[in-house]
Structures are given as C-alpha cells and as structure tokens.
Amino acid sequence: MSNPLLQSFDTAPFSKIKNEHFKPAFLQAIEDARAEIDAITKNTDAPTFENTIEALEFSGQQLDRVSSVFFNLNSAETNEEIQKIAQEVSPLLSEFSNDITLNEALFKRIKAVYDQKNELDLTVEQDTLLDKKYKSFSRNGANLPDDKKKRLREIDTELSKLKLKFGENVLAETNAYELHITNEKDLDGMPEGEKEAAAQMAKAKDKEGWLVTLDYPSYIPFMKYAKNRELRKKLSLAFGSKGFHGNAYDNQENVLKIANLRHERAILLGYPSHAHFVLEERMAETPEKVYEFLNELLIKAKPAAEREFNQLEEFAKELDGIDHLQKWDGSYYAEKLKQKLFDLDDEKLKPYFKLENVIAGVFKVAEKLFGLKFTEVYDIDTYHEEVKTFCITDEKGNFISLFYADFHPRPGKRGGAWMTSFKPQYVKDGENVRPHISNVCNFTRSTPSKPSLLTFNEVTTLFHEFGHGLHGMLANTTYPSLSGTSVYWDFVELPSQVMENWCYEKEALELFAKHYETGETIPMELITKIKESATFHEGMATLRQLSFGLLDMSWHGADPSNIKDVKSHETEAFKGTQLYPDTPETCMSTAFSHIFQGGYSSGYYSYKWAEVLDADAFAYFKEKGIFNKEIATKFKENVLSKGGTEKPMVLYKRFRGAEPKVEALLERAGLL
Ligand SMILES: [Zn+2]
C-alpha cells in the first residue's frame, strides 16, 4: 500500500512519487486491467451493452492514470532513469493492448452486441461507443478467416519494419551531409546568431569555420538569409534528394513496398484502397471528398499563387538580375520582400506581449466567450515548482476543470508546445468527473532585468494550445474514450486553430497587448501589419500544402501496383501545383516521413482541412461579433463539450448551420 500510484488519487501526487514506484505500478495496473477483461469474457450472462461495451470502456482506468502521469512526466520533466523505465514499460503496454485486440472471446461478445445494435435502443453516444469498440477489432482483422488473419499479421510486421527502415534512411542521409564553409564571405546575409550557431556546430566537430546541415534549425536560416546562390543551390539539392541517391540508404524500393502492402492490407479488410480504410475514421470520410476538397482549393488559390510567384521573380530580377527563380531562391527573396513590405520583426512586437499579460488575456477571452473564471491555486501538487495551477469555474461557480500550465524550457522537457491531461472527464455512477488539463510550452524565460516577453508566434502558440485545453476542460460526455480531444484526426485542430484568430483582432488585443514598461496598448498600425504579414505569400504556401496532399493521395488513393518509378509518378502527381522548375536530382517521396514513416498517410490534407474549419467557424464569430455569447455558446455546446460522441460533420453543422466552405479560408488569406 505504500505505492502512491496504486492508491486512488484525485490530483496526481507528484511529490510522493519516486521513480521506483513506476514499474511496479505499471505491472500491477496491467494485471488488474487483465483481470477486468477476464471478468468480461468469463461472464456467463449473455453479452449486453452494459456488461461488455461499457465494462470494457471503464476497464484499465488505473492503468490509464499511471500512464498519463508517467508519460506526461517523460515529456515535460524527464531524466535518464525515467527514459529507461519508458523503454521497459512500452513493450509491456503494447503487448497488453495487442492481447486485447487479438482476444477472440472478447471480440465475440462485442460482435454479439454489435449485431443486435438496432434493437438495443442506445443513445447517440452509446451507439458511437459501440461502433468505435467494434471497429477497433474489425479494422485489425478480427472478422477475417485464419489464413487471412495470418497474412494481415505478416503485413503489419513487414510494414512496421519498412517504416522504421524508411525513417532510419532519412536520418542517415540527413546526418551524412554537411556544408562546410571556411570563407566567412559565404555566410554573407546571415544574422549574427545564425552564424554563431554554424560556428558552434563546426567547433563541436573539431572543424575550422562553419557548418550547415540538413536539420531544419540549420537548413532554414541558410536558405532564408545566405546571399551565396551557388551554396543555396547545393544545400537545397542535398535537402531534396534524401533517400534518392541509389546508395544503401535509398528509399525508392521502400516507398513502393509500403504503398503496395498498405493497399493489400486494405483489400484484405474489404476496402478499395488504403485511403478508403484511413478516411473511414475521418471527417472527410472518402478519398473522393478529399480530392474534391484539394482540387477546389487548388483552382481557387492557383491564380494568387502565380501572381505571387511572378511578383517574387520580378523582385529577384530587380534586386540581383535573376532571370528564372529556382527552388533555392524562394525563401531568400521572399524574406527580403517581406522585410521591404512590412518591416516587422519580433523585437518590435515583444514588449507588448509579456507572458503574464498574454495568460491573463487568454483567460479573459475564455471568460468573455464561455463564462469561465480562472483562479490561481497554490495547494496542488506539481512536478516542478515552475508549474502553475488554476481552478476553473463556470458562471454559477461550479467546478469545471483543473488547469496546469508549464511555460518555460528546462533540460528535461522536450521541445515544442502541447496540451495533455492528467485525468479525463467522464460520467460514472451519476457523478460528472471533471478533467485535469495541462498546457506545456517552451517560452522565453524572464531575466533579472526583463520579464518573459513572447514573440508573436509564441502568443499564437499559447492561444492554440489553450484552445486544445478548452476542448478538454469543457468536455461533457459519459465515456472517457469519447471525451474532450478524442475526436477524428481532421477535427481535432478546430478548437485550437480557431482560438488563434483572436490574436489578430483589435478588440481582443486591446484586452492584453500592453507595453510591459509604459502600459501603452499595442498601436493599430502594428495590428494591421501583423494581419497583413500573416497572409504574405499565402497563395504559394497553399499550393505547396496542396501538392503534398495530392502526392499523399496519389500513393494511397488507388492501387499502386502499376507504379514502377517513384520519381516519374511523383512528377505526374505534382503536375498542376508546381511553380518552380523541376530538378531531376530531387525526390520528395523518398524523404516524405509524414506519410511513409509517421501516421499521416492519406491524412496530409487535414492541415488545410483544419484551416478551412477554423476560418469558417471564425467567420461566423466575425459576422456576429467576436465576443458574441450566443455563437460562443453554440460552439461550446455543439463542439467543445461533445468530444467524439457524434460524427464531426454533424456536430459542426449543428454549430454553424452548414458545412464548412473553403471560401472562408480563401477570404481570410486574401486569396479571393
Ligand atoms: Zn494543435
């Protein structure tokens, strides 16, 4: 009984937890969860929604809580010991979840309930839950005869090896390349900080001068600022040809194999293509809909993209006599043009965005929209002294959620910004259990002479993660696996992205964007510049995103067995979206990790999809007033509180009165 993780707790008991508590807690919680599953399968009563689906839904809760405490710590406050434990427990957890998916007795009971679902008189949420549980088995082959089941396992094993290999090759190719510079003149145009970083990198490898690599933090600034066109070309070609050198790290074979195995898997499970399989659980639903969406945007954004491209080419010609703009010129001249047009840099904006003011601002926005009240509390156990805790209540004073906020970088924290939770929301035995939500970021820390001042990008990040946070805080569902952010992938960014819109509005900025020394409200002129520069080259950026989405669909939307050559397939897929001349020595697919290694296959479109959703949703607010209570309440009641209890399009239409339209995005982006 001395392990705090194995006792029931409300807020996570961080100060009592020692590293040695984790492994035993995991082992015990897994054992308990297994016993709970056994109790379901050994039940001699006929399968019902309650004794099977609901029982499964509420099984393993202790394990979920131990996992969330542990993995949140591993992201935000880790150390070697925790990382070692993560390596030990991860295989145990995947073994446990595989055992559930392959549990035939369990599936038999779920199927029995599923087959009589029309007679069961289920609520909408129960219906969704039943469907979700059933699909988590059927989509993994539970309905297949043994020989096909066996083939499915072989494909899965093979695919996970190939994906791993794909990623290793990209990494090896990235690491194998470096641009070694010994003449300082070759760094002309680079800001001092970037030069220093390049010098540091050389020094770390015992080399003279400067090093530039294919890692983003090194690659991007060089392409953006370095005057030397030949070197930009060299670096750009190296970047664009990863996995395409015909050497041991070549990914062409892997791309073809992955696409074909995914197709075979989809066919086995009864879907026409991998994209059909994936999209069944997305808001877009079908490949046809995705193609229609991408092509509609393409037709409407292309004229603007071409205009921007021609303008950029003109500008490059004027400035340096460049006749034909190439891929390696794009970011360089775009940066110059942007400077010329807007003359806006972070240093000018930062004084208006003191962290404490921005936090107060986002709380104020949430209060005006949703009637939430945030009170800082000091008696909640945290994993680090820098973590702040807030109690959130509604207008009537009801407790809504606990909110942890962890804003600054530390050695044990991974990069980026994210929302997570320590406890989900659900209703059990008549009690609405409220969630514990957390935002973790890596914002510039204060110094003895200056408070923490955020860049504008950090401000929108804070609003973004807080938007995910609201999705969690305002959750109001019965089942934890349908609660909060547990929604389809192409819907989950709506609450976060829509919140970013308030950062560009005078009415909202006036609430919090005040100079940290003078208290002066941010001048209108700066607000206008922020807005205009935000849509700079939006046409070209859109075309680029569409080209990736179309390439993704070209690999996964139809039978790939006739594709013999990766590069020529790609060239075909890129037709219609290319602005720059093609370079035969480069290939995107062989390093397109998002879709061939990560989870974005048939999902790349969702970046743009989510933008359309948030633009369309915010257009509604703009129309009625950005702090209009009625619209905010509709958004809360139909989207934020509903989680994944119903199909996202149904929820969205209930909020908006219609399906989202791409025009809203085009208009916001100034492309109409
Ligand atoms: Zn997000």
CSV table of N, CA and C in Angstrom, one decimal, residues 6-149:
chain,number,residue,atom,x,y,z
A,6,LEU,N,-0.6,3.5,-6.8
A,6,LEU,CA,-1.6,2.4,-6.8
A,6,LEU,C,-2.7,2.7,-5.8
A,7,GLN,N,-2.6,3.9,-5.2
A,7,GLN,CA,-3.8,4.3,-4.3
A,7,GLN,C,-4.7,5.2,-5.2
A,8,SER,N,-5.9,5.3,-4.8
A,8,SER,CA,-6.7,6.2,-5.6
A,8,SER,C,-6.4,7.6,-5.3
A,9,PHE,N,-6.3,8.4,-6.3
A,9,PHE,CA,-5.9,9.8,-6.0
A,9,PHE,C,-6.8,10.7,-7.0
A,10,ASP,N,-7.0,12.0,-6.5
A,10,ASP,CA,-7.7,12.9,-7.4
A,10,ASP,C,-6.6,13.6,-8.2
A,11,THR,N,-5.9,14.6,-7.6
A,11,THR,CA,-4.8,15.2,-8.3
A,11,THR,C,-3.6,14.3,-8.2
A,12,ALA,N,-2.8,14.3,-9.2
A,12,ALA,CA,-1.6,13.4,-9.2
A,12,ALA,C,-0.7,13.7,-8.1
A,13,PRO,N,-0.3,12.7,-7.3
A,13,PRO,CA,0.5,13.0,-6.1
A,13,PRO,C,2.0,13.1,-6.4
A,14,PHE,N,2.4,14.1,-7.2
A,14,PHE,CA,3.8,14.1,-7.7
A,14,PHE,C,4.8,14.1,-6.6
A,15,SER,N,4.6,14.8,-5.5
A,15,SER,CA,5.7,14.9,-4.5
A,15,SER,C,5.9,13.6,-3.8
A,16,LYS,N,4.9,12.7,-3.8
A,16,LYS,CA,5.1,11.4,-3.2
A,16,LYS,C,5.7,10.4,-4.1
A,17,ILE,N,5.6,10.6,-5.4
A,17,ILE,CA,6.0,9.6,-6.4
A,17,ILE,C,7.5,9.6,-6.5
A,18,LYS,N,8.1,8.4,-6.4
A,18,LYS,CA,9.5,8.2,-6.7
A,18,LYS,C,9.6,7.4,-7.9
A,19,ASN,N,10.8,7.5,-8.6
A,19,ASN,CA,10.9,6.7,-9.8
A,19,ASN,C,10.7,5.2,-9.7
A,20,GLU,N,11.1,4.7,-8.5
A,20,GLU,CA,11.0,3.3,-8.3
A,20,GLU,C,9.5,2.8,-8.1
A,21,HIS,N,8.6,3.8,-8.0
A,21,HIS,CA,7.2,3.4,-7.9
A,21,HIS,C,6.6,3.1,-9.3
A,22,PHE,N,7.2,3.6,-10.4
A,22,PHE,CA,6.5,3.5,-11.7
A,22,PHE,C,6.4,2.0,-12.2
A,23,LYS,N,7.5,1.3,-12.2
A,23,LYS,CA,7.4,0.0,-12.8
A,23,LYS,C,6.5,-1.0,-12.1
A,24,PRO,N,6.6,-1.0,-10.7
A,24,PRO,CA,5.6,-1.9,-10.0
A,24,PRO,C,4.2,-1.4,-10.2
A,25,ALA,N,4.0,-0.1,-10.3
A,25,ALA,CA,2.6,0.4,-10.5
A,25,ALA,C,2.1,0.0,-11.9
A,26,PHE,N,3.0,0.0,-12.9
A,26,PHE,CA,2.5,-0.4,-14.2
A,26,PHE,C,2.2,-1.9,-14.2
A,27,LEU,N,3.1,-2.7,-13.6
A,27,LEU,CA,2.9,-4.2,-13.6
A,27,LEU,C,1.6,-4.5,-12.9
A,28,GLN,N,1.4,-3.9,-11.8
A,28,GLN,CA,0.1,-4.1,-11.0
A,28,GLN,C,-1.1,-3.7,-11.8
A,29,ALA,N,-1.0,-2.5,-12.4
A,29,ALA,CA,-2.2,-1.9,-13.1
A,29,ALA,C,-2.5,-2.7,-14.3
A,30,ILE,N,-1.5,-3.3,-15.0
A,30,ILE,CA,-1.7,-4.1,-16.2
A,30,ILE,C,-2.4,-5.4,-15.7
A,31,GLU,N,-1.9,-6.0,-14.6
A,31,GLU,CA,-2.5,-7.2,-14.1
A,31,GLU,C,-4.0,-7.0,-13.7
A,32,ASP,N,-4.2,-5.9,-13.1
A,32,ASP,CA,-5.6,-5.5,-12.7
A,32,ASP,C,-6.5,-5.4,-14.0
A,33,ALA,N,-5.9,-4.7,-15.0
A,33,ALA,CA,-6.7,-4.4,-16.2
A,33,ALA,C,-7.0,-5.8,-16.9
A,34,ARG,N,-6.0,-6.7,-16.9
A,34,ARG,CA,-6.3,-8.0,-17.5
A,34,ARG,C,-7.4,-8.7,-16.7
A,35,ALA,N,-7.4,-8.6,-15.4
A,35,ALA,CA,-8.4,-9.3,-14.6
A,35,ALA,C,-9.8,-8.7,-15.0
A,36,GLU,N,-9.8,-7.4,-15.2
A,36,GLU,CA,-11.1,-6.8,-15.6
A,36,GLU,C,-11.6,-7.3,-17.0
A,37,ILE,N,-10.6,-7.5,-17.9
A,37,ILE,CA,-11.0,-8.0,-19.2
A,37,ILE,C,-11.5,-9.4,-19.1
A,38,ASP,N,-10.8,-10.2,-18.2
A,38,ASP,CA,-11.2,-11.6,-18.0
A,38,ASP,C,-12.6,-11.7,-17.4
A,39,ALA,N,-12.9,-10.8,-16.5
A,39,ALA,CA,-14.2,-10.8,-15.9
A,39,ALA,C,-15.3,-10.6,-17.0
A,40,ILE,N,-14.9,-9.8,-18.0
A,40,ILE,CA,-15.9,-9.6,-19.1
A,40,ILE,C,-16.1,-10.8,-19.9
A,41,THR,N,-15.0,-11.4,-20.3
A,41,THR,CA,-15.1,-12.6,-21.2
A,41,THR,C,-15.6,-13.8,-20.5
A,42,LYS,N,-15.4,-13.9,-19.2
A,42,LYS,CA,-15.8,-15.1,-18.5
A,42,LYS,C,-17.2,-15.0,-17.9
A,43,ASN,N,-17.8,-13.8,-18.2
A,43,ASN,CA,-19.2,-13.6,-17.7
A,43,ASN,C,-20.1,-14.6,-18.4
A,44,THR,N,-20.9,-15.3,-17.6
A,44,THR,CA,-21.8,-16.3,-18.2
A,44,THR,C,-23.1,-15.8,-18.7
A,45,ASP,N,-23.4,-14.5,-18.3
A,45,ASP,CA,-24.6,-13.8,-18.8
A,45,ASP,C,-24.4,-13.5,-20.3
A,46,ALA,N,-25.5,-13.5,-21.0
A,46,ALA,CA,-25.4,-13.1,-22.4
A,46,ALA,C,-24.8,-11.7,-22.6
A,47,PRO,N,-24.1,-11.4,-23.6
A,47,PRO,CA,-23.4,-10.1,-23.8
A,47,PRO,C,-24.5,-9.0,-23.9
A,48,THR,N,-24.3,-7.9,-23.2
A,48,THR,CA,-25.1,-6.7,-23.3
A,48,THR,C,-24.2,-5.5,-23.5
A,49,PHE,N,-24.8,-4.4,-23.8
A,49,PHE,CA,-24.1,-3.2,-23.9
A,49,PHE,C,-23.3,-2.9,-22.6
A,50,GLU,N,-24.1,-3.1,-21.4
A,50,GLU,CA,-23.5,-2.7,-20.1
A,50,GLU,C,-22.4,-3.7,-19.7
A,51,ASN,N,-22.7,-5.0,-19.8
A,51,ASN,CA,-21.7,-6.0,-19.3
A,51,ASN,C,-20.5,-6.2,-20.2
A,52,THR,N,-20.6,-5.7,-21.4
A,52,THR,CA,-19.5,-5.8,-22.4
A,52,THR,C,-18.8,-4.5,-22.8
A,53,ILE,N,-19.6,-3.7,-23.5
A,53,ILE,CA,-19.1,-2.5,-24.1
A,53,ILE,C,-18.7,-1.5,-23.0
A,54,GLU,N,-19.6,-1.2,-22.1
A,54,GLU,CA,-19.4,-0.3,-21.0
A,54,GLU,C,-18.3,-0.8,-20.1
A,55,ALA,N,-18.4,-2.1,-19.8
A,55,ALA,CA,-17.4,-2.7,-18.9
A,55,ALA,C,-16.0,-2.5,-19.5
A,56,LEU,N,-15.9,-2.8,-20.8
A,56,LEU,CA,-14.6,-2.6,-21.4
A,56,LEU,C,-14.1,-1.2,-21.4
A,57,GLU,N,-15.1,-0.3,-21.6
A,57,GLU,CA,-14.7,1.2,-21.6
A,57,GLU,C,-14.2,1.6,-20.3
A,58,PHE,N,-14.7,1.1,-19.2
A,58,PHE,CA,-14.3,1.5,-17.9
A,58,PHE,C,-13.2,0.6,-17.3
A,59,SER,N,-12.7,-0.3,-18.1
A,59,SER,CA,-11.6,-1.2,-17.6
A,59,SER,C,-10.3,-0.4,-17.7
A,60,GLY,N,-9.3,-0.8,-16.9
A,60,GLY,CA,-8.0,-0.3,-17.1
A,60,GLY,C,-7.9,1.2,-16.7
A,61,GLN,N,-8.8,1.7,-15.9
A,61,GLN,CA,-8.7,3.1,-15.5
A,61,GLN,C,-7.4,3.5,-14.7
A,62,GLN,N,-7.1,2.5,-13.8
A,62,GLN,CA,-5.9,2.8,-13.0
A,62,GLN,C,-4.7,2.8,-13.9
A,63,LEU,N,-4.6,1.9,-14.9
A,63,LEU,CA,-3.5,1.9,-15.8
A,63,LEU,C,-3.4,3.2,-16.6
A,64,ASP,N,-4.6,3.7,-17.0
A,64,ASP,CA,-4.6,5.0,-17.8
A,64,ASP,C,-4.0,6.1,-16.9
A,65,ARG,N,-4.4,6.1,-15.7
A,65,ARG,CA,-3.9,7.2,-14.8
A,65,ARG,C,-2.4,7.1,-14.6
A,66,VAL,N,-1.9,5.9,-14.3
A,66,VAL,CA,-0.5,5.7,-14.1
A,66,VAL,C,0.2,6.1,-15.4
A,67,SER,N,-0.3,5.7,-16.5
A,67,SER,CA,0.3,6.0,-17.8
A,67,SER,C,0.3,7.5,-18.0
A,68,SER,N,-0.8,8.2,-17.8
A,68,SER,CA,-0.8,9.6,-18.1
A,68,SER,C,0.2,10.4,-17.2
A,69,VAL,N,0.3,10.0,-15.9
A,69,VAL,CA,1.3,10.7,-15.0
A,69,VAL,C,2.7,10.4,-15.6
A,70,PHE,N,2.9,9.1,-15.9
A,70,PHE,CA,4.3,8.8,-16.3
A,70,PHE,C,4.7,9.4,-17.6
A,71,PHE,N,3.8,9.3,-18.6
A,71,PHE,CA,4.3,9.7,-20.0
A,71,PHE,C,4.2,11.3,-20.0
A,72,ASN,N,3.4,11.9,-19.3
A,72,ASN,CA,3.4,13.4,-19.2
A,72,ASN,C,4.8,13.8,-18.6
A,73,LEU,N,5.2,13.1,-17.6
A,73,LEU,CA,6.5,13.4,-16.9
A,73,LEU,C,7.6,13.2,-17.9
A,74,ASN,N,7.5,12.1,-18.6
A,74,ASN,CA,8.6,11.8,-19.6
A,74,ASN,C,8.7,12.8,-20.6
A,75,SER,N,7.6,13.6,-20.9
A,75,SER,CA,7.7,14.7,-21.9
A,75,SER,C,8.1,16.0,-21.3
A,76,ALA,N,7.7,16.2,-20.1
A,76,ALA,CA,7.9,17.6,-19.5
A,76,ALA,C,9.0,17.7,-18.4
A,77,GLU,N,9.3,16.6,-17.8
A,77,GLU,CA,10.3,16.6,-16.7
A,77,GLU,C,11.0,15.3,-16.6
A,78,THR,N,11.7,14.9,-17.7
A,78,THR,CA,12.3,13.6,-17.7
A,78,THR,C,13.7,13.6,-17.2
A,79,ASN,N,14.2,12.4,-17.1
A,79,ASN,CA,15.7,12.2,-16.8
A,79,ASN,C,16.0,10.8,-17.3
A,80,GLU,N,17.3,10.4,-17.2
A,80,GLU,CA,17.7,9.1,-17.8
A,80,GLU,C,16.9,8.0,-17.2
A,81,GLU,N,16.7,8.1,-15.9
A,81,GLU,CA,16.0,7.0,-15.2
A,81,GLU,C,14.6,6.8,-15.7
A,82,ILE,N,13.9,7.9,-15.9
A,82,ILE,CA,12.5,7.8,-16.4
A,82,ILE,C,12.5,7.3,-17.9
A,83,GLN,N,13.5,7.8,-18.6
A,83,GLN,CA,13.6,7.3,-20.0
A,83,GLN,C,13.8,5.8,-20.1
A,84,LYS,N,14.6,5.3,-19.1
A,84,LYS,CA,14.9,3.9,-19.1
A,84,LYS,C,13.6,3.1,-18.7
A,85,ILE,N,12.9,3.6,-17.8
A,85,ILE,CA,11.6,3.0,-17.4
A,85,ILE,C,10.7,3.0,-18.6
A,86,ALA,N,10.7,4.1,-19.3
A,86,ALA,CA,9.8,4.2,-20.5
A,86,ALA,C,10.1,3.1,-21.5
A,87,GLN,N,11.4,2.8,-21.7
A,87,GLN,CA,11.8,1.7,-22.6
A,87,GLN,C,11.4,0.4,-22.1
A,88,GLU,N,11.4,0.2,-20.8
A,88,GLU,CA,11.0,-1.1,-20.2
A,88,GLU,C,9.5,-1.3,-20.3
A,89,VAL,N,8.7,-0.2,-20.0
A,89,VAL,CA,7.3,-0.4,-19.9
A,89,VAL,C,6.6,-0.4,-21.3
A,90,SER,N,7.2,0.4,-22.2
A,90,SER,CA,6.5,0.5,-23.5
A,90,SER,C,6.1,-0.8,-24.2
A,91,PRO,N,7.1,-1.8,-24.2
A,91,PRO,CA,6.7,-3.1,-24.8
A,91,PRO,C,5.6,-3.8,-24.0
A,92,LEU,N,5.6,-3.6,-22.7
A,92,LEU,CA,4.6,-4.3,-21.9
A,92,LEU,C,3.2,-3.7,-22.2
A,93,LEU,N,3.2,-2.4,-22.4
A,93,LEU,CA,1.9,-1.8,-22.8
A,93,LEU,C,1.4,-2.2,-24.2
A,94,SER,N,2.4,-2.3,-25.1
A,94,SER,CA,1.9,-2.7,-26.5
A,94,SER,C,1.5,-4.1,-26.5
A,95,GLU,N,2.2,-4.9,-25.7
A,95,GLU,CA,1.8,-6.3,-25.6
A,95,GLU,C,0.4,-6.4,-25.0
A,96,PHE,N,0.1,-5.7,-23.9
A,96,PHE,CA,-1.2,-5.7,-23.3
A,96,PHE,C,-2.3,-5.2,-24.3
A,97,SER,N,-2.0,-4.2,-25.1
A,97,SER,CA,-3.1,-3.7,-26.0
A,97,SER,C,-3.2,-4.7,-27.2
A,98,ASN,N,-2.1,-5.3,-27.6
A,98,ASN,CA,-2.3,-6.3,-28.7
A,98,ASN,C,-3.1,-7.5,-28.2
A,99,ASP,N,-2.9,-7.9,-26.9
A,99,ASP,CA,-3.6,-9.0,-26.4
A,99,ASP,C,-5.1,-8.7,-26.4
A,100,ILE,N,-5.5,-7.5,-26.1
A,100,ILE,CA,-6.9,-7.1,-26.2
A,100,ILE,C,-7.4,-7.2,-27.6
A,101,THR,N,-6.7,-6.6,-28.5
A,101,THR,CA,-7.2,-6.6,-29.9
A,101,THR,C,-7.3,-8.0,-30.5
A,102,LEU,N,-6.4,-8.9,-30.0
A,102,LEU,CA,-6.4,-10.3,-30.5
A,102,LEU,C,-7.3,-11.2,-29.7
A,103,ASN,N,-7.9,-10.7,-28.7
A,103,ASN,CA,-8.7,-11.5,-27.8
A,103,ASN,C,-10.1,-11.9,-28.4
A,104,GLU,N,-10.1,-13.2,-28.9
A,104,GLU,CA,-11.3,-13.6,-29.7
A,104,GLU,C,-12.5,-13.7,-28.9
A,105,ALA,N,-12.4,-14.2,-27.6
A,105,ALA,CA,-13.6,-14.3,-26.8
A,105,ALA,C,-14.2,-12.9,-26.5
A,106,LEU,N,-13.3,-11.9,-26.4
A,106,LEU,CA,-13.8,-10.6,-26.1
A,106,LEU,C,-14.5,-10.1,-27.4
A,107,PHE,N,-13.9,-10.3,-28.5
A,107,PHE,CA,-14.5,-9.8,-29.8
A,107,PHE,C,-15.8,-10.5,-30.0
A,108,LYS,N,-15.9,-11.7,-29.7
A,108,LYS,CA,-17.2,-12.5,-29.9
A,108,LYS,C,-18.3,-11.8,-29.2
A,109,ARG,N,-18.0,-11.4,-27.9
A,109,ARG,CA,-19.1,-10.7,-27.2
A,109,ARG,C,-19.4,-9.3,-27.7
A,110,ILE,N,-18.4,-8.6,-28.2
A,110,ILE,CA,-18.6,-7.3,-28.7
A,110,ILE,C,-19.4,-7.4,-30.0
A,111,LYS,N,-19.1,-8.4,-30.8
A,111,LYS,CA,-19.8,-8.6,-32.1
A,111,LYS,C,-21.3,-9.0,-31.8
A,112,ALA,N,-21.5,-9.8,-30.8
A,112,ALA,CA,-22.8,-10.1,-30.4
A,112,ALA,C,-23.7,-8.9,-30.1
A,113,VAL,N,-23.1,-8.0,-29.4
A,113,VAL,CA,-23.8,-6.7,-29.1
A,113,VAL,C,-24.0,-5.9,-30.3
A,114,TYR,N,-22.9,-5.8,-31.1
A,114,TYR,CA,-22.9,-5.0,-32.3
A,114,TYR,C,-24.0,-5.5,-33.3
A,115,ASP,N,-24.1,-6.8,-33.4
A,115,ASP,CA,-25.1,-7.4,-34.4
A,115,ASP,C,-26.5,-7.1,-34.0
A,116,GLN,N,-26.8,-6.8,-32.7
A,116,GLN,CA,-28.2,-6.5,-32.3
A,116,GLN,C,-28.3,-5.0,-32.0
A,117,LYS,N,-27.4,-4.2,-32.5
A,117,LYS,CA,-27.5,-2.8,-32.1
A,117,LYS,C,-28.8,-2.1,-32.4
A,118,ASN,N,-29.4,-2.5,-33.5
A,118,ASN,CA,-30.7,-1.8,-33.9
A,118,ASN,C,-31.8,-2.0,-32.9
A,119,GLU,N,-31.7,-3.2,-32.2
A,119,GLU,CA,-32.8,-3.4,-31.2
A,119,GLU,C,-32.5,-2.9,-29.8
A,120,LEU,N,-31.3,-2.3,-29.7
A,120,LEU,CA,-30.9,-2.0,-28.3
A,120,LEU,C,-31.3,-0.7,-27.7
A,121,ASP,N,-31.9,0.2,-28.6
A,121,ASP,CA,-32.3,1.5,-28.1
A,121,ASP,C,-31.2,2.2,-27.3
A,122,LEU,N,-30.1,2.4,-28.0
A,122,LEU,CA,-28.9,3.1,-27.5
A,122,LEU,C,-29.0,4.6,-27.7
A,123,THR,N,-28.4,5.3,-26.8
A,123,THR,CA,-28.3,6.8,-27.0
A,123,THR,C,-27.3,7.0,-28.2
A,124,VAL,N,-27.2,8.2,-28.7
A,124,VAL,CA,-26.3,8.5,-29.8
A,124,VAL,C,-24.9,8.2,-29.3
A,125,GLU,N,-24.5,8.6,-28.1
A,125,GLU,CA,-23.2,8.4,-27.6
A,125,GLU,C,-22.9,6.9,-27.4
A,126,GLN,N,-23.8,6.2,-26.9
A,126,GLN,CA,-23.6,4.7,-26.8
A,126,GLN,C,-23.4,4.1,-28.1
A,127,ASP,N,-24.2,4.5,-29.1
A,127,ASP,CA,-24.1,4.0,-30.4
A,127,ASP,C,-22.6,4.2,-31.0
A,128,THR,N,-22.1,5.5,-30.8
A,128,THR,CA,-20.8,5.8,-31.2
A,128,THR,C,-19.8,4.9,-30.5
A,129,LEU,N,-20.0,4.8,-29.2
A,129,LEU,CA,-19.0,4.0,-28.5
A,129,LEU,C,-19.0,2.5,-29.0
A,130,LEU,N,-20.1,2.0,-29.2
A,130,LEU,CA,-20.2,0.6,-29.7
A,130,LEU,C,-19.5,0.4,-31.0
A,131,ASP,N,-19.8,1.4,-31.9
A,131,ASP,CA,-19.1,1.4,-33.2
A,131,ASP,C,-17.6,1.5,-33.1
A,132,LYS,N,-17.2,2.3,-32.2
A,132,LYS,CA,-15.7,2.5,-32.0
A,132,LYS,C,-15.1,1.3,-31.5
A,133,LYS,N,-15.7,0.6,-30.5
A,133,LYS,CA,-15.1,-0.6,-29.9
A,133,LYS,C,-15.1,-1.7,-31.0
A,134,TYR,N,-16.2,-1.8,-31.7
A,134,TYR,CA,-16.3,-2.9,-32.7
A,134,TYR,C,-15.2,-2.7,-33.8
A,135,LYS,N,-15.1,-1.4,-34.3
A,135,LYS,CA,-14.1,-1.1,-35.3
A,135,LYS,C,-12.7,-1.3,-34.9
A,136,SER,N,-12.4,-1.1,-33.6
A,136,SER,CA,-11.0,-1.2,-33.2
A,136,SER,C,-10.6,-2.7,-33.3
A,137,PHE,N,-11.5,-3.6,-33.4
A,137,PHE,CA,-11.2,-5.0,-33.6
A,137,PHE,C,-11.3,-5.3,-35.1
A,138,SER,N,-12.4,-4.9,-35.7
A,138,SER,CA,-12.7,-5.3,-37.1
A,138,SER,C,-11.6,-4.7,-38.1
A,139,ARG,N,-11.2,-3.5,-37.8
A,139,ARG,CA,-10.2,-2.9,-38.6
A,139,ARG,C,-8.8,-3.5,-38.4
A,140,ASN,N,-8.7,-4.3,-37.4
A,140,ASN,CA,-7.5,-5.1,-37.2
A,140,ASN,C,-7.6,-6.6,-37.6
A,141,GLY,N,-8.7,-6.9,-38.3
A,141,GLY,CA,-8.8,-8.2,-38.9
A,141,GLY,C,-9.6,-9.2,-38.1
A,142,ALA,N,-10.3,-8.8,-37.0
A,142,ALA,CA,-10.9,-9.7,-36.2
A,142,ALA,C,-12.0,-10.6,-36.9
A,143,ASN,N,-12.5,-10.0,-38.0
A,143,ASN,CA,-13.6,-10.8,-38.7
A,143,ASN,C,-13.0,-11.7,-39.8
A,144,LEU,N,-11.7,-11.7,-40.0
A,144,LEU,CA,-11.2,-12.5,-41.1
A,144,LEU,C,-11.0,-13.9,-40.7
A,145,PRO,N,-11.1,-14.8,-41.8
A,145,PRO,CA,-10.7,-16.2,-41.5
A,145,PRO,C,-9.2,-16.4,-41.2
A,146,ASP,N,-8.8,-17.5,-40.6
A,146,ASP,CA,-7.5,-17.6,-40.0
A,146,ASP,C,-6.4,-17.3,-41.0
A,147,ASP,N,-6.5,-17.9,-42.3
A,147,ASP,CA,-5.4,-17.7,-43.2
A,147,ASP,C,-5.2,-16.2,-43.5
A,148,LYS,N,-6.3,-15.4,-43.7
A,148,LYS,CA,-6.2,-14.0,-44.0
A,148,LYS,C,-5.7,-13.2,-42.7
A,149,LYS,N,-6.1,-13.7,-41.6
A,149,LYS,CA,-5.6,-13.1,-40.3
A,149,LYS,C,-4.1,-13.2,-40.3
